[in-house]
Structures are given as structure tokens and as C-alpha cells.
Amino acid sequence: MPDTRVTVWNEFVHEQENDTVAEIYPDGIHGAIADALAERGFDTETATLQEPEHGLTEDVLDETDVLTWWGHAAHDEVDDAVVERVKEHVLDGMGLIVLHSAHFSKIFRELMGTTCALKWREAAERERLWVIEPSHPIAEGIDDCIELDEAEMYGERFDVPQPETLVFNSWFEGGEVFRSGCTYRRGDGRIFYFRPGHETYPVYHDEEIQRVVANAVEWAAPSDERATYSQGNAEPREDIDTSDDRTVH
Amino acid sequence: MPDTRVTVWNEFVHEQENDTVAEIYPDGIHGAIADALAERGFDTETATLQEPEHGLTEDVLDETDVLTWWGHAAHDEVDDAVVERVKEHVLDGMGLIVLHSAHFSKIFRELMGTTCALKWREAAERERLWVIEPSHPIAEGIDDCIELDEAEMYGERFDVPQPETLVFNSWFEGGEVFRSGCTYRRGDGRIFYFRPGHETYPVYHDEEIQRVVANAVEWAAPSDERATYSQGNAEPREDIDTSDDRTVH
Amino acid sequence: MPDTRVTVWNEFVHEQENDTVAEIYPDGIHGAIADALAERGFDTETATLQEPEHGLTEDVLDETDVLTWWGHAAHDEVDDAVVERVKEHVLDGMGLIVLHSAHFSKIFRELMGTTCALKWREAAERERLWVIEPSHPIAEGIDDCIELDEAEMYGERFDVPQPETLVFNSWFEGGEVFRSGCTYRRGDGRIFYFRPGHETYPVYHDEEIQRVVANAVEWAAPSDERATYSQGNAEPREDIDTSDDRTVH
Amino acid sequence: MPDTRVTVWNEFVHEQENDTVAEIYPDGIHGAIADALAERGFDTETATLQEPEHGLTEDVLDETDVLTWWGHAAHDEVDDAVVERVKEHVLDGMGLIVLHSAHFSKIFRELMGTTCALKWREAAERERLWVIEPSHPIAEGIDDCIELDEAEMYGERFDVPQPETLVFNSWFEGGEVFRSGCTYRRGDGRIFYFRPGHETYPVYHDEEIQRVVANAVEWAAPSDERATYSQGNAEPREDIDTSDDRTVH
């Protein structure tokens, strides 16, 4: 995927306010993810909340095949106009990878239409992400499950629409389960929600987690030749009588 | 279903402005639908755009098991606060039946997360709604397909998320197809999009169309005993160490 | 559901050969399930492997709305002709509830088209069945999850087609997860696979497990008025030229 | 996809018995499909019913990434042992493209678990295959719909399990609709059912149809790095008490 262009977005708040987080992610969570993707051959840029228009101008999005999104403490500070712009690009074909606490981001909730609420607990507990669909490209390279020693727990009932494909299903030490890898199509765009990744645990330094994010980016990238279509008022394809004049339009 | 309470909502604009429509629906589209449901034993009320809060106050929605929605010319006049209130009720379990041109209603677009755009044509052409899943309760009583002599055409690409179950699939005289009966779950609520029904054709007087709307209302009605669940910060179910103090919350 | 007729099928081998099992299920697993359903108002019969035609004659199936199936040690002893007969009835609308180790039954594998293989372990470990879709009728009456103190473990990768709706998702003490409540449609029939239930643990005496089985039976029962349809060579609905004579039939 | 190896299977009966068919497909339907795929860069072989083991020996299947299947008059002549062998390879990851009248092939019916029955009519009528999911790779390169001047009609109710993704939806001149492009996962394998293609019409010479078959082959090809997993008796991942000795195994 030498020509897939990825923009890695991060709210970049915890890293600047908290030493524990800064130590784990000295270049920000965006830096860690961007590096992991660049190493795997993607053409990678970053953008953060603090930049003008959060770094997500029309120009940037026009040049983006797949956007990854991490947010947690500052969902409300994301400008509604930027959210609408991102949404339009997704519906127009841009891939979107929604990471961890971004389940509560404006953009994900807008695209899902639900609350995206869930159970959670911070206890540095063990998580296992079991592969449910081994033939899915997002699961490539994984053997049975990914094991994380320290994870925040997310538990069901996760209020999202049923995914098109459930790729990963998580087990937590404290007793819960979670649909942790979910694919969706919205408009012309492909979306992947991927659960792992907390600011106080070094999850994005994990090789297997990086592999899945890279797989997801590759899967979500739009094709240059994808199907086209028209919408709106349409002439008939068959020779039919169109003289009905009862319209109130 | 003697105790299922249905609120039939209609923007009620065409009927008051256009003689053709008024002739077909002298009591409004809401009147026709409400009568059809009342005849089949449902406890039925109506509400329209022109009423205070569009007739959809918190009290009304609290007493509503299933809301049916018809709109076309005045989607933008529906107050955003009312849309949010309806959405909350749907996510909380209220059934929602979205009819015809309400594909472009604020409430449907909010719940779907997509543009809900499609092809359309007014040519009083023939439509056949073929049953795709005969075992689905919404298709009860239908033999092979429903045939409508005069229908507005809606054609694919219909920009909605993939339905949980595709119940009906439409054929149009002019050459198009359309997924015309689609079920969704959003939050605790069940949603059915049903395509037929135009202001200038007497579609809601058709017995089979009425039957499907009634089937859908019955299917979408929430159970008094439906599963409950908690969300938010959760105590572990297993005896695990919860002493991690790295949280930045 | 006073008039839903259920046939509870059991291979009835362990109970006759093993004292531990006989003590837990003195009337057989079929007896326990049939009693639980009868108490909830279903019209219930039982059938076992040892009966002529395994108790599943054409007459019995004709009078059955929903069949529940438990097997483990003797899948291969089930006659292929009986399996075909059951399959035909399912495709013709009879509900089928597939329980626990019946994941490897001939009838389930025939209807799924896959190996239905999984991971397993007998360690009397704790299982929690978390509700994934609270609005689904099969989850009625459950609060968050069902907890079983002693269960056989079943783990992913469970080789089944993606379910229409994932209703329950299981957590196991030893570290695995499992899609433990899965709905399918096949032909005109509704199928529910429900994981719990092992011969050496008293799972079918659990009130919540009984409730789910009863919910599933109610959900799977065919409607008397379900949609009908024709198949095979079809006359055109439109006036088209049918004079093409190139057929090689 | 220079290294994707495709085996194009054809029963090759009509072409040898009927002049009309032989004229349209002088090299057999398999020849036409294989040529179209070879032109697009695939490493292509053919196999037919008349060859020993129908040309589908263990060695051939071991060297096959994706198998395409066309059959019509001789489904019953396909040896059950070969069908089982093909099924095992599909469940083990080999892609399968099921074409037109192969809806009634043993292999498709085995993998679907249903009758796969449908309506049909030979009247050389017009078909339009509308794109339902423009972001799906199988739809690449198509604009709105594919139009075929002469097609056999297939109509709903098509008795198959709900597809994972409905990619194409067909309109027929005589009044019917049909889910004409359906994806499935079974085991580790990806399956695509594609409706077009009749022995008496030159459908497989159509560029757009060829494009879709090629897209489907590319989509269905297994990855060398796809996820792996174990099944069967499993050691616990957590430190739990495994001393339960009630097993009857």
C-alpha cells in the first residue's frame, strides 16, 4: 500500500497534561500510530485538536484515503463543522478507523446513530481479542487471539448497530466481553471500530495491535475504481408513460 | 395487540394545500393510517407538524409504543429538539415505522447516519414489492408480492446502512429496483423503513399495504419484559486487583 | 403461547449410562426441558434416539411447531433419512432450537454448511452469557447477563456462518469467549443455537436458562399466516415477448 | 493479482450437445470465463465434468486459490466425494464463485444448507443488475447498473441464507427482482454467488460481467497470512481449577 495516504488524528490532551501518559507516548498517541503505519509503508500525516480546524481542512481530507481517530477527554471541543466535514468525506468514500475511547466521539456517534455507550473500568486487567472471522483481511497475521496484559475494560451492552462483520470479540479478566473489532459501511465509506488503546497503557506499541490497525487501514482505503452511481430525479430506463401530472412538487 | 399504543405522525402539508391529495386523503395521510391500524385493534392516536411541539411532547412519547412517521415537504420545519426527543425514545425502546418520503426526515437520517438519498421519479408507474424473507413477521399474510398500479419510483443506490433483515425488494416499471422493506435495531428500539406511500396515489388505502404497516407496528412494539442492562463504570464480576492508579480521569 | 407445540428431542444416552448424569437429570435432559416448557404453557412432547425413527416420524413433525435438539455422544447414530426429514420441515417453517453439544449434530451441520467446530474444555468453570441485543425477544427477562457457576467451556473460533442476530456472547473463567446465542433463518424456518447445557452440570434446571429456551421457542414458532410464495417456472407479470426458442431444456 | 490461481469448472454438457450453445461458446463456457480471467492477469486453468474426478483432484484443489463453478444439466452427475473435497477446500480457505444455474449445484446447496430454489423463465428478456454496495470491491468499475439485453429470469423468493453483503440486485423485464450478487463466508472461505450467465445467451462475453467475475475472484482469493486458530480440547489461558472429574467422555 505504498500510495495509501493516512491521516492520524489525536485530540492530544492527556499527553500534554499527564506525565504517565507523556512517558508512554512521548510523541503523542498520534506519533506512535503514525510511526507504526509509516514503518508498514503507508504515506502518513498527523493532525490534532489544537491545530486550526483541528488539522482537518478540506484540503487535508481531500488528500486522505483513511483517517484514524483517537479522542477521550475533549470530544466536546471538536468543532461541529469539522465533524460534518469528516462525515461527508466518509460518506464519500474515505475510510475511518475509530480507536478505543473514540467510541464516544461526535463523528462515530453521528455515523452510528446510537449512544455508543458501554461499560468501562480502569484496572489494568488482562484482555484477549479473539478472532471471530479468520478470513477477514483485518485479522491477517493473528494467531487465535491477541493478549494484552494491561487494558481498560469495555463491556457489553455496547450500544452500536450490529456490525457488518464482527472480526474480534474481547474477553476481560474482570468478567466481561466486548465486540472489539467491528466493520461498518456508511455511504461509500468503510469504517472499523477497534477497541484497544488506552492513554495509560502502552497498547499502541504492541506489534499485533499495530498490525491490526495497518490491516484495517488497508481494508478501509477506497478504490480508485469503485462503483459510481447517480441519485435524485431519474429518467426511466424502460419506455413507460411518464405523463402523470398529479405531482405536488 | 389490543394494548399496543401507536402514534401516527404526519407533516400534514400536502393535504391542506393540494386538492388532488385532499381528495385521496380527506382525513390526512395520518387519518388513513390511523384508521387502518385502529380497525386492526391498535390503540391509535395522531399527531401533526402544526400542533405545539408537533404533537410529540414527552408525555405523548411516554405513552407511545410505536411511532409511525410520514413527511415530505417540510422535513426542515421539524424542530431539532423534537427530533432529539424522538431519537431518545427510539433508543430507549419505542418502535419507529418510517414511511416513504420520510427516508429524508431528520429522525431517519439521524438514526441511520447516512444521507438516505436515492433515485426517484413520479410517473404513476407499477411497483411490485417481492417478499424476500417469508418467515419474517412483517411479511405475514402476503402472497409472493404486493402489486401497486400507481407508485412513485424509488431506485438504488439507496444510501442506508445494510438492514438487519431485508423483508421486501421492489420492482418498478421504469427499470429500477429498491430495498423497500428494511429492519434495523438502534439502541433498544426496532425500526422499519417501508417504501410505499405517496401523497398523490391512494397507496395507504390498499389492504395489503395496511396489513404490512400493522405487521410492522406489532413487530416494532417493545416488550414490557425486554432485557435490561447497566452502562458506565462497572465493578468487576471476578475478584481481580483493581489498584491501578494511573488513571487520568 | 398455549397452542405452540414443541417436540423436545434428546439422544438420551448419558442419562442411561452414567450415574452422575442420571442424578442431575433423572427424567433425562428431555424431561427437564419439556417440564420447563410445559410449566410455561407450551404444548410439549418428547422424543429420543431409541424410539422407532427416533420418535421423529412424519406425523410427529407435522404436529410440531418447534423442535429442540440435544445430542452429544451419538450424533452418528441418527439416521440420515430422519435428518433429511427434519431438515425439510425446518426449511418448510418448523422452528429449531439447537442446544449445546448439538452444535455437532448432523442436522445443525447440514443447515449451517460448515464444520461447526469449536474449542472446548470440561473444568466446571464459570460462564457469563452477556446480552448483546436487549431488544431481541429471545433476551426477554434477562438483566445484563446470565451467570452459570459450572459450565463446560466452548471457545472461538466457532465455525458457523455469521448469525442474523447475535443475542448472547459468553465469557469463560479460563479465558475464552463464545457467540452463545445465535439466530438464523433457513428456508421458512427460524433457528436458534443456544450454547449452555452440559450433561454433568444442572444447567437446564436454571430458571434463566429455561426462560431463554422458552423465549426462543416462542420466537421460532411459525406463524399460521406467514408469507407464501411460488418457485419454479414462472409466467411473466408484465406483457413481454416470450417467444425465444433457444432453450436447451 | 499475477499470482492468484483460478480453476474454472464447467459441466460442459450443453456446448457438446446443442449447436446454439456451441456457437456462442465454441470453447465452452469454461473457455470463455478462463480467457476473460487470463486477460486480466490471473493464472487460470479449467476443469470439466468429463475429466477423471471431474478434473478436481486433491492436487488441483491444493493449487487453486479460487474455484469458479458453472453447472446446469448435470448437477446429479457430480460425484459426492468430489463435492465433499471441494467443500473441505472452501472451508479451508479456497474462494468459490458460483455462477448462474449453479445455484442448484450440490456444492452450493451443501454450503448454504437450503434448497436454493427460485423462480425462472427463459424469454430472452432484459435484466439490470443494480449496484447496492458501491464500496464493495466486487462492484469496482460499474456505473449504476449492468444492463443485459437477453437474460434468463431468476426471481425471488430465492431460498438462500441472508448474504453477508448484497452487492447486486436485479430487475427483470417480466416483473421480477432477484438478489443477483451475494457474498458469504463459510469456514475460512469466501463465496460469491453471481446470477448472470445462461448457455443460450452470450452473457460471459460481456465486458462488465467479466469485470465482476474478475473482481469476485480477487476478493475471494485467500491471503497467505490469514488468521490461524486452533479448535478442539483447549488448555485454559487463565489459572483455573481443572480438577472436575465428572466427565463422561
mmCIF file with all atom_site columns, N, CA, C and O in Angstrom, chain A residues 83-111:
data_model
loop_
_atom_site.group_PDB
_atom_site.id
_atom_site.type_symbol
_atom_site.label_atom_id
_atom_site.label_alt_id
_atom_site.label_comp_id
_atom_site.label_asym_id
_atom_site.label_entity_id
_atom_site.label_seq_id
_atom_site.pdbx_PDB_ins_code
_atom_site.Cartn_x
_atom_site.Cartn_y
_atom_site.Cartn_z
_atom_site.occupancy
_atom_site.B_iso_or_equiv
_atom_site.pdbx_formal_charge
_atom_site.auth_seq_id
_atom_site.auth_comp_id
_atom_site.auth_asym_id
_atom_site.auth_atom_id
_atom_site.pdbx_PDB_model_num
ATOM 1   N N  . VAL A 1 83  ? -16.706 18.087 12.235 1.00 0.00 ? 83  VAL A N  1
ATOM 2   C CA . VAL A 1 83  ? -17.346 16.767 12.289 1.00 0.00 ? 83  VAL A CA 1
ATOM 3   C C  . VAL A 1 83  ? -18.174 16.544 11.024 1.00 0.00 ? 83  VAL A C  1
ATOM 4   O O  . VAL A 1 83  ? -18.094 15.479 10.393 1.00 0.00 ? 83  VAL A O  1
ATOM 5   N N  . GLU A 1 84  ? -18.946 17.540 10.623 1.00 0.00 ? 84  GLU A N  1
ATOM 6   C CA . GLU A 1 84  ? -19.759 17.406 9.408  1.00 0.00 ? 84  GLU A CA 1
ATOM 7   C C  . GLU A 1 84  ? -18.886 17.179 8.176  1.00 0.00 ? 84  GLU A C  1
ATOM 8   O O  . GLU A 1 84  ? -19.209 16.388 7.295  1.00 0.00 ? 84  GLU A O  1
ATOM 9   N N  . ARG A 1 85  ? -17.771 17.902 8.142  1.00 0.00 ? 85  ARG A N  1
ATOM 10  C CA . ARG A 1 85  ? -16.852 17.752 7.006  1.00 0.00 ? 85  ARG A CA 1
ATOM 11  C C  . ARG A 1 85  ? -16.269 16.343 6.945  1.00 0.00 ? 85  ARG A C  1
ATOM 12  O O  . ARG A 1 85  ? -16.217 15.724 5.878  1.00 0.00 ? 85  ARG A O  1
ATOM 13  N N  . VAL A 1 86  ? -15.862 15.850 8.100  1.00 0.00 ? 86  VAL A N  1
ATOM 14  C CA . VAL A 1 86  ? -15.325 14.483 8.139  1.00 0.00 ? 86  VAL A CA 1
ATOM 15  C C  . VAL A 1 86  ? -16.406 13.490 7.718  1.00 0.00 ? 86  VAL A C  1
ATOM 16  O O  . VAL A 1 86  ? -16.162 12.575 6.919  1.00 0.00 ? 86  VAL A O  1
ATOM 17  N N  . LYS A 1 87  ? -17.604 13.683 8.237  1.00 0.00 ? 87  LYS A N  1
ATOM 18  C CA . LYS A 1 87  ? -18.707 12.773 7.899  1.00 0.00 ? 87  LYS A CA 1
ATOM 19  C C  . LYS A 1 87  ? -18.945 12.745 6.396  1.00 0.00 ? 87  LYS A C  1
ATOM 20  O O  . LYS A 1 87  ? -19.101 11.675 5.799  1.00 0.00 ? 87  LYS A O  1
ATOM 21  N N  . GLU A 1 88  ? -18.968 13.930 5.793  1.00 0.00 ? 88  GLU A N  1
ATOM 22  C CA . GLU A 1 88  ? -19.174 13.980 4.339  1.00 0.00 ? 88  GLU A CA 1
ATOM 23  C C  . GLU A 1 88  ? -18.089 13.212 3.585  1.00 0.00 ? 88  GLU A C  1
ATOM 24  O O  . GLU A 1 88  ? -18.370 12.516 2.611  1.00 0.00 ? 88  GLU A O  1
ATOM 25  N N  . HIS A 1 89  ? -16.859 13.341 4.069  1.00 0.00 ? 89  HIS A N  1
ATOM 26  C CA . HIS A 1 89  ? -15.774 12.617 3.401  1.00 0.00 ? 89  HIS A CA 1
ATOM 27  C C  . HIS A 1 89  ? -15.910 11.104 3.587  1.00 0.00 ? 89  HIS A C  1
ATOM 28  O O  . HIS A 1 89  ? -15.639 10.345 2.660  1.00 0.00 ? 89  HIS A O  1
ATOM 29  N N  . VAL A 1 90  ? -16.328 10.688 4.769  1.00 0.00 ? 90  VAL A N  1
ATOM 30  C CA . VAL A 1 90  ? -16.534 9.251  4.977  1.00 0.00 ? 90  VAL A CA 1
ATOM 31  C C  . VAL A 1 90  ? -17.638 8.753  4.042  1.00 0.00 ? 90  VAL A C  1
ATOM 32  O O  . VAL A 1 90  ? -17.476 7.749  3.336  1.00 0.00 ? 90  VAL A O  1
ATOM 33  N N  . LEU A 1 91  ? -18.767 9.453  4.026  1.00 0.00 ? 91  LEU A N  1
ATOM 34  C CA . LEU A 1 91  ? -19.882 9.016  3.172  1.00 0.00 ? 91  LEU A CA 1
ATOM 35  C C  . LEU A 1 91  ? -19.470 9.042  1.703  1.00 0.00 ? 91  LEU A C  1
ATOM 36  O O  . LEU A 1 91  ? -20.032 8.334  0.869  1.00 0.00 ? 91  LEU A O  1
ATOM 37  N N  . ASP A 1 92  ? -18.456 9.848  1.414  1.00 0.00 ? 92  ASP A N  1
ATOM 38  C CA . ASP A 1 92  ? -17.953 9.956  0.048  1.00 0.00 ? 92  ASP A CA 1
ATOM 39  C C  . ASP A 1 92  ? -16.826 8.964  -0.245 1.00 0.00 ? 92  ASP A C  1
ATOM 40  O O  . ASP A 1 92  ? -16.258 8.991  -1.336 1.00 0.00 ? 92  ASP A O  1
ATOM 41  N N  . GLY A 1 93  ? -16.481 8.138  0.738  1.00 0.00 ? 93  GLY A N  1
ATOM 42  C CA . GLY A 1 93  ? -15.546 7.063  0.443  1.00 0.00 ? 93  GLY A CA 1
ATOM 43  C C  . GLY A 1 93  ? -14.288 6.988  1.301  1.00 0.00 ? 93  GLY A C  1
ATOM 44  O O  . GLY A 1 93  ? -13.586 5.971  1.278  1.00 0.00 ? 93  GLY A O  1
ATOM 45  N N  . MET A 1 94  ? -13.984 8.035  2.049  1.00 0.00 ? 94  MET A N  1
ATOM 46  C CA . MET A 1 94  ? -12.789 7.988  2.895  1.00 0.00 ? 94  MET A CA 1
ATOM 47  C C  . MET A 1 94  ? -12.962 6.933  3.990  1.00 0.00 ? 94  MET A C  1
ATOM 48  O O  . MET A 1 94  ? -14.006 6.866  4.639  1.00 0.00 ? 94  MET A O  1
ATOM 49  N N  . GLY A 1 95  ? -11.955 6.105  4.210  1.00 0.00 ? 95  GLY A N  1
ATOM 50  C CA . GLY A 1 95  ? -12.017 5.130  5.288  1.00 0.00 ? 95  GLY A CA 1
ATOM 51  C C  . GLY A 1 95  ? -11.876 5.801  6.643  1.00 0.00 ? 95  GLY A C  1
ATOM 52  O O  . GLY A 1 95  ? -11.252 6.864  6.763  1.00 0.00 ? 95  GLY A O  1
ATOM 53  N N  . LEU A 1 96  ? -12.445 5.207  7.687  1.00 0.00 ? 96  LEU A N  1
ATOM 54  C CA . LEU A 1 96  ? -12.365 5.758  9.041  1.00 0.00 ? 96  LEU A CA 1
ATOM 55  C C  . LEU A 1 96  ? -12.093 4.623  10.027 1.00 0.00 ? 96  LEU A C  1
ATOM 56  O O  . LEU A 1 96  ? -12.850 3.652  10.083 1.00 0.00 ? 96  LEU A O  1
ATOM 57  N N  . ILE A 1 97  ? -11.004 4.792  10.794 1.00 0.00 ? 97  ILE A N  1
ATOM 58  C CA . ILE A 1 97  ? -10.669 3.824  11.848 1.00 0.00 ? 97  ILE A CA 1
ATOM 59  C C  . ILE A 1 97  ? -10.892 4.515  13.187 1.00 0.00 ? 97  ILE A C  1
ATOM 60  O O  . ILE A 1 97  ? -10.208 5.490  13.500 1.00 0.00 ? 97  ILE A O  1
ATOM 61  N N  . VAL A 1 98  ? -11.839 4.023  13.934 1.00 0.00 ? 98  VAL A N  1
ATOM 62  C CA . VAL A 1 98  ? -12.224 4.636  15.211 1.00 0.00 ? 98  VAL A CA 1
ATOM 63  C C  . VAL A 1 98  ? -11.604 3.816  16.339 1.00 0.00 ? 98  VAL A C  1
ATOM 64  O O  . VAL A 1 98  ? -11.856 2.617  16.456 1.00 0.00 ? 98  VAL A O  1
ATOM 65  N N  . LEU A 1 99  ? -10.790 4.496  17.147 1.00 0.00 ? 99  LEU A N  1
ATOM 66  C CA . LEU A 1 99  ? -9.976  3.780  18.129 1.00 0.00 ? 99  LEU A CA 1
ATOM 67  C C  . LEU A 1 99  ? -10.454 4.016  19.558 1.00 0.00 ? 99  LEU A C  1
ATOM 68  O O  . LEU A 1 99  ? -10.637 5.155  19.993 1.00 0.00 ? 99  LEU A O  1
ATOM 69  N N  . HIS A 1 100 ? -10.637 2.942  20.275 1.00 0.00 ? 100 HIS A N  1
ATOM 70  C CA . HIS A 1 100 ? -10.840 2.932  21.722 1.00 0.00 ? 100 HIS A CA 1
ATOM 71  C C  . HIS A 1 100 ? -11.906 3.933  22.192 1.00 0.00 ? 100 HIS A C  1
ATOM 72  O O  . HIS A 1 100 ? -13.059 3.798  21.810 1.00 0.00 ? 100 HIS A O  1
ATOM 73  N N  . SER A 1 101 ? -11.476 4.931  23.002 1.00 0.00 ? 101 SER A N  1
ATOM 74  C CA . SER A 1 101 ? -12.418 5.861  23.620 1.00 0.00 ? 101 SER A CA 1
ATOM 75  C C  . SER A 1 101 ? -13.091 6.775  22.601 1.00 0.00 ? 101 SER A C  1
ATOM 76  O O  . SER A 1 101 ? -14.027 7.500  22.957 1.00 0.00 ? 101 SER A O  1
ATOM 77  N N  . ALA A 1 102 ? -12.669 6.720  21.371 1.00 0.00 ? 102 ALA A N  1
ATOM 78  C CA . ALA A 1 102 ? -13.357 7.458  20.308 1.00 0.00 ? 102 ALA A CA 1
ATOM 79  C C  . ALA A 1 102 ? -14.732 6.856  20.023 1.00 0.00 ? 102 ALA A C  1
ATOM 80  O O  . ALA A 1 102 ? -15.465 7.369  19.191 1.00 0.00 ? 102 ALA A O  1
ATOM 81  N N  . HIS A 1 103 ? -15.100 5.800  20.724 1.00 0.00 ? 103 HIS A N  1
ATOM 82  C CA . HIS A 1 103 ? -16.482 5.295  20.615 1.00 0.00 ? 103 HIS A CA 1
ATOM 83  C C  . HIS A 1 103 ? -17.457 6.398  20.988 1.00 0.00 ? 103 HIS A C  1
ATOM 84  O O  . HIS A 1 103 ? -18.598 6.399  20.538 1.00 0.00 ? 103 HIS A O  1
ATOM 85  N N  . PHE A 1 104 ? -16.987 7.354  21.818 1.00 0.00 ? 104 PHE A N  1
ATOM 86  C CA . PHE A 1 104 ? -17.857 8.457  22.242 1.00 0.00 ? 104 PHE A CA 1
ATOM 87  C C  . PHE A 1 104 ? -17.587 9.739  21.450 1.00 0.00 ? 104 PHE A C  1
ATOM 88  O O  . PHE A 1 104 ? -18.087 10.805 21.808 1.00 0.00 ? 104 PHE A O  1
ATOM 89  N N  . SER A 1 105 ? -16.779 9.642  20.405 1.00 0.00 ? 105 SER A N  1
ATOM 90  C CA . SER A 1 105 ? -16.512 10.834 19.595 1.00 0.00 ? 105 SER A CA 1
ATOM 91  C C  . SER A 1 105 ? -17.777 11.253 18.858 1.00 0.00 ? 105 SER A C  1
ATOM 92  O O  . SER A 1 105 ? -18.647 10.434 18.560 1.00 0.00 ? 105 SER A O  1
ATOM 93  N N  . LYS A 1 106 ? -17.857 12.540 18.562 1.00 0.00 ? 106 LYS A N  1
ATOM 94  C CA . LYS A 1 106 ? -19.007 13.033 17.786 1.00 0.00 ? 106 LYS A CA 1
ATOM 95  C C  . LYS A 1 106 ? -19.114 12.316 16.449 1.00 0.00 ? 106 LYS A C  1
ATOM 96  O O  . LYS A 1 106 ? -20.204 11.946 16.019 1.00 0.00 ? 106 LYS A O  1
ATOM 97  N N  . ILE A 1 107 ? -17.996 12.133 15.779 1.00 0.00 ? 107 ILE A N  1
ATOM 98  C CA . ILE A 1 107 ? -18.050 11.571 14.428 1.00 0.00 ? 107 ILE A CA 1
ATOM 99  C C  . ILE A 1 107 ? -18.576 10.137 14.446 1.00 0.00 ? 107 ILE A C  1
ATOM 100 O O  . ILE A 1 107 ? -19.402 9.760  13.596 1.00 0.00 ? 107 ILE A O  1
ATOM 101 N N  . PHE A 1 108 ? -18.153 9.330  15.423 1.00 0.00 ? 108 PHE A N  1
ATOM 102 C CA . PHE A 1 108 ? -18.621 7.946  15.462 1.00 0.00 ? 108 PHE A CA 1
ATOM 103 C C  . PHE A 1 108 ? -20.106 7.901  15.821 1.00 0.00 ? 108 PHE A C  1
ATOM 104 O O  . PHE A 1 108 ? -20.878 7.157  15.194 1.00 0.00 ? 108 PHE A O  1
ATOM 105 N N  . ARG A 1 109 ? -20.504 8.705  16.793 1.00 0.00 ? 109 ARG A N  1
ATOM 106 C CA . ARG A 1 109 ? -21.919 8.694  17.191 1.00 0.00 ? 109 ARG A CA 1
ATOM 107 C C  . ARG A 1 109 ? -22.809 9.168  16.043 1.00 0.00 ? 109 ARG A C  1
ATOM 108 O O  . ARG A 1 109 ? -23.904 8.647  15.847 1.00 0.00 ? 109 ARG A O  1
ATOM 109 N N  . GLU A 1 110 ? -22.344 10.156 15.307 1.00 0.00 ? 110 GLU A N  1
ATOM 110 C CA . GLU A 1 110 ? -23.109 10.649 14.142 1.00 0.00 ? 110 GLU A CA 1
ATOM 111 C C  . GLU A 1 110 ? -23.287 9.549  13.098 1.00 0.00 ? 110 GLU A C  1
ATOM 112 O O  . GLU A 1 110 ? -24.346 9.413  12.488 1.00 0.00 ? 110 GLU A O  1
ATOM 113 N N  . LEU A 1 111 ? -22.233 8.789  12.885 1.00 0.00 ? 111 LEU A N  1
ATOM 114 C CA . LEU A 1 111 ? -22.279 7.782  11.831 1.00 0.00 ? 111 LEU A CA 1
ATOM 115 C C  . LEU A 1 111 ? -23.045 6.536  12.275 1.00 0.00 ? 111 LEU A C  1
ATOM 116 O O  . LEU A 1 111 ? -23.588 5.808  11.446 1.00 0.00 ? 111 LEU A O  1
#
